[in-house]
Amino acid sequence: MTTIPKILRKYCCFVFVILLFSNCKNDAQKKQLLPIEKDAMTTSATYTYKKILPSYLKEIEAWEEYFTLKDFLDQWKESTPKEALDNALELKSLTKNAKDSIPEGPLKTPAFRARINVFQNEVLKLVDLTDLNAKSAYTTKQQMTTIFKTFSNVNLKINAIFDKQNINNTVKIDSVFKKMR
């Protein structure tokens, strides 16, 4: 009777050892199948914005601060959230300089100033993200997208202002009213 429990013990030990080795083998296979994830803060994203029409660029060529800001944003078209946060303070100062140096003329309107103010507010939100402890790549990318959209709105407003100016210059309103009398 003592021989049966010895055989049962050996059999149980044998099964236990086989199960132990088979489980270890599965863990190694699972580790190999897991994809290697990149750090989200170093993953590059692409941003775009609407441009000023080439015929209107000569109208604002004296506004150097705008072109400095535009060149800086051009460098950011392919950037990571980390780069965006690292350069947020520089973007803030370039935005303030551009806002404070709007040239005299057709761009000095409340509607255009509103576009510049919205753009500056979005840049300030990005600067606020640099101060937060919980920096999120998703939030930073969203804010960068918003910044590029508001810069597009600034450019579209410049186009609209000069479109209106061209229409007013080509149509002589006084002559139209004289014909109506």
CSV table of C-alpha atoms in Angstrom, one decimal:
chain,number,residue,atom,x,y,z
A,1,MET,CA,0.0,0.0,0.0
A,2,THR,CA,2.9,2.4,0.5
A,3,THR,CA,3.9,2.0,-3.1
A,4,ILE,CA,0.8,3.5,-4.6
A,5,PRO,CA,1.2,6.9,-2.9
A,6,LYS,CA,4.9,7.0,-4.0
A,7,ILE,CA,3.9,6.5,-7.6
A,8,LEU,CA,1.2,9.1,-7.3
A,9,ARG,CA,3.6,11.6,-5.8
A,10,LYS,CA,6.1,11.0,-8.6
A,11,TYR,CA,3.3,11.4,-11.2
A,12,CYS,CA,2.1,14.7,-9.6
A,13,CYS,CA,5.6,16.1,-9.4
A,14,PHE,CA,6.2,15.2,-13.0
A,15,VAL,CA,2.9,16.9,-14.1
A,16,PHE,CA,3.8,20.0,-12.0
A,17,VAL,CA,7.2,20.3,-13.6
A,18,ILE,CA,5.8,20.0,-17.1
A,19,LEU,CA,3.1,22.6,-16.4
A,20,LEU,CA,5.7,25.0,-14.9
A,21,PHE,CA,7.9,24.8,-18.0
A,22,SER,CA,5.0,25.1,-20.4
A,23,ASN,CA,3.8,28.3,-18.6
A,24,CYS,CA,7.2,29.9,-18.8
A,25,LYS,CA,7.4,29.2,-22.5
A,26,ASN,CA,4.1,30.9,-23.1
A,27,ASP,CA,5.2,34.0,-21.2
A,28,ALA,CA,8.2,34.3,-23.5
A,29,GLN,CA,6.0,34.0,-26.6
A,30,LYS,CA,3.6,36.7,-25.2
A,31,LYS,CA,6.5,39.1,-24.6
A,32,GLN,CA,7.7,38.7,-28.1
A,33,LEU,CA,4.2,39.5,-29.6
A,34,LEU,CA,3.7,42.7,-27.7
A,35,PRO,CA,4.3,45.8,-29.9
A,36,ILE,CA,6.9,48.3,-28.9
A,37,GLU,CA,5.2,51.6,-28.2
A,38,LYS,CA,6.9,54.9,-28.9
A,39,ASP,CA,6.7,57.6,-26.3
A,40,ALA,CA,3.7,59.8,-27.3
A,41,MET,CA,5.6,63.0,-26.5
A,42,THR,CA,8.2,62.2,-29.1
A,43,THR,CA,5.9,61.1,-31.9
A,44,SER,CA,5.8,63.7,-34.6
A,45,ALA,CA,2.6,65.2,-36.0
A,46,THR,CA,2.0,67.3,-39.1
A,47,TYR,CA,0.2,70.6,-39.0
A,48,THR,CA,-0.9,73.0,-41.8
A,49,TYR,CA,-2.4,76.4,-42.2
A,50,LYS,CA,-4.0,78.6,-44.9
A,51,LYS,CA,-1.6,81.0,-46.5
A,52,ILE,CA,-1.9,84.6,-47.6
A,53,LEU,CA,-2.4,85.0,-51.3
A,54,PRO,CA,0.9,85.8,-53.1
A,55,SER,CA,-0.6,89.0,-54.6
A,56,TYR,CA,-1.3,90.3,-51.0
A,57,LEU,CA,2.1,89.5,-49.5
A,58,LYS,CA,3.6,92.7,-51.0
A,59,GLU,CA,0.9,94.6,-49.1
A,60,ILE,CA,2.3,93.5,-45.7
A,61,GLU,CA,6.0,93.1,-46.6
A,62,ALA,CA,6.8,95.9,-44.1
A,63,TRP,CA,5.3,93.8,-41.3
A,64,GLU,CA,8.5,91.9,-40.4
A,65,GLU,CA,7.1,90.5,-37.2
A,66,TYR,CA,4.4,88.6,-39.0
A,67,PHE,CA,7.0,87.0,-41.3
A,68,THR,CA,9.1,86.0,-38.3
A,69,LEU,CA,6.1,84.4,-36.7
A,70,LYS,CA,5.2,82.6,-40.0
A,71,ASP,CA,8.7,81.3,-40.4
A,72,PHE,CA,8.7,80.0,-36.8
A,73,LEU,CA,5.4,78.2,-37.4
A,74,ASP,CA,6.7,76.8,-40.7
A,75,GLN,CA,9.4,75.1,-38.6
A,76,TRP,CA,6.7,73.6,-36.4
A,77,LYS,CA,4.7,72.0,-39.3
A,78,GLU,CA,6.4,68.7,-38.4
A,79,SER,CA,6.9,68.7,-34.7
A,80,THR,CA,6.5,66.6,-31.6
A,81,PRO,CA,4.5,67.6,-28.5
A,82,LYS,CA,7.8,67.9,-26.6
A,83,GLU,CA,9.2,70.3,-29.1
A,84,ALA,CA,6.0,72.3,-29.0
A,85,LEU,CA,6.1,72.7,-25.3
A,86,ASP,CA,9.8,73.5,-25.3
A,87,ASN,CA,9.3,76.3,-27.8
A,88,ALA,CA,6.0,77.7,-26.4
A,89,LEU,CA,7.6,80.7,-24.7
A,90,GLU,CA,9.4,81.8,-27.9
A,91,LEU,CA,6.1,81.5,-29.8
A,92,LYS,CA,4.4,83.6,-27.1
A,93,SER,CA,6.9,86.4,-27.5
A,94,LEU,CA,6.8,86.3,-31.3
A,95,THR,CA,3.0,86.4,-31.2
A,96,LYS,CA,3.1,89.4,-28.9
A,97,ASN,CA,5.6,91.2,-31.1
A,98,ALA,CA,3.4,90.6,-34.2
A,99,LYS,CA,0.3,91.8,-32.4
A,100,ASP,CA,1.9,94.9,-31.1
A,101,SER,CA,3.4,95.9,-34.5
A,102,ILE,CA,0.4,95.6,-36.8
A,103,PRO,CA,1.1,98.2,-39.5
A,104,GLU,CA,-1.1,101.3,-40.0
A,105,GLY,CA,-3.7,100.9,-42.8
A,106,PRO,CA,-6.3,98.4,-43.6
A,107,LEU,CA,-5.2,95.8,-41.0
A,108,LYS,CA,-5.9,98.1,-38.1
A,109,THR,CA,-9.5,97.0,-37.8
A,110,PRO,CA,-11.4,95.5,-34.8
A,111,ALA,CA,-12.1,92.4,-36.8
A,112,PHE,CA,-8.5,91.7,-37.6
A,113,ARG,CA,-7.4,92.5,-34.0
A,114,ALA,CA,-10.0,90.0,-32.8
A,115,ARG,CA,-8.3,87.3,-35.0
A,116,ILE,CA,-4.9,88.2,-33.6
A,117,ASN,CA,-6.2,88.1,-30.0
A,118,VAL,CA,-7.7,84.7,-30.5
A,119,PHE,CA,-4.4,83.4,-31.9
A,120,GLN,CA,-2.6,84.9,-28.9
A,121,ASN,CA,-5.0,83.3,-26.5
A,122,GLU,CA,-4.4,79.9,-28.0
A,123,VAL,CA,-0.7,80.4,-27.8
A,124,LEU,CA,-1.1,81.3,-24.1
A,125,LYS,CA,-3.0,78.1,-23.5
A,126,LEU,CA,0.0,76.2,-24.9
A,127,VAL,CA,2.3,78.1,-22.6
A,128,ASP,CA,0.0,77.1,-19.7
A,129,LEU,CA,0.4,73.4,-20.7
A,130,THR,CA,4.1,73.8,-20.1
A,131,ASP,CA,3.5,74.7,-16.5
A,132,LEU,CA,1.2,71.7,-15.8
A,133,ASN,CA,2.7,68.7,-14.2
A,134,ALA,CA,0.5,66.2,-16.1
A,135,LYS,CA,1.6,66.9,-19.6
A,136,SER,CA,-0.5,65.0,-22.1
A,137,ALA,CA,0.7,64.4,-25.7
A,138,TYR,CA,-2.9,64.3,-26.9
A,139,THR,CA,-3.8,67.7,-25.3
A,140,THR,CA,-0.6,69.3,-26.7
A,141,LYS,CA,-1.4,68.0,-30.2
A,142,GLN,CA,-4.9,69.3,-29.9
A,143,GLN,CA,-3.7,72.7,-28.8
A,144,MET,CA,-1.1,72.8,-31.7
A,145,THR,CA,-3.9,72.0,-34.2
A,146,THR,CA,-6.0,74.8,-32.7
A,147,ILE,CA,-3.0,77.2,-33.0
A,148,PHE,CA,-2.6,76.4,-36.6
A,149,LYS,CA,-6.3,76.8,-37.3
A,150,THR,CA,-6.4,80.3,-35.6
A,151,PHE,CA,-3.3,81.3,-37.6
A,152,SER,CA,-5.2,80.2,-40.7
A,153,ASN,CA,-8.0,82.5,-39.7
A,154,VAL,CA,-5.6,85.4,-39.3
A,155,ASN,CA,-4.3,84.8,-42.8
A,156,LEU,CA,-7.8,84.4,-44.2
A,157,LYS,CA,-8.8,87.7,-42.7
A,158,ILE,CA,-5.8,89.4,-44.3
A,159,ASN,CA,-6.9,87.9,-47.6
A,160,ALA,CA,-10.5,89.1,-47.0
A,161,ILE,CA,-9.4,92.6,-46.1
A,162,PHE,CA,-7.3,93.0,-49.3
A,163,ASP,CA,-10.0,91.4,-51.4
A,164,LYS,CA,-12.5,94.0,-50.2
A,165,GLN,CA,-9.9,96.7,-50.8
A,166,ASN,CA,-9.4,95.5,-54.4
A,167,ILE,CA,-13.1,95.4,-55.0
A,168,ASN,CA,-13.5,98.9,-53.7
A,169,ASN,CA,-10.7,100.2,-55.9
A,170,THR,CA,-12.0,98.6,-59.0
A,171,VAL,CA,-15.6,99.6,-58.6
A,172,LYS,CA,-16.2,103.3,-58.6
A,173,ILE,CA,-19.1,103.7,-56.3
A,174,ASP,CA,-19.6,107.4,-57.0
A,175,SER,CA,-20.1,106.8,-60.7
A,176,VAL,CA,-22.7,104.1,-59.9
A,177,PHE,CA,-24.7,106.4,-57.7
A,178,LYS,CA,-24.5,109.2,-60.3
A,179,LYS,CA,-26.0,107.0,-63.0
A,180,MET,CA,-28.9,106.0,-60.7
A,181,ARG,CA,-30.0,109.7,-60.2
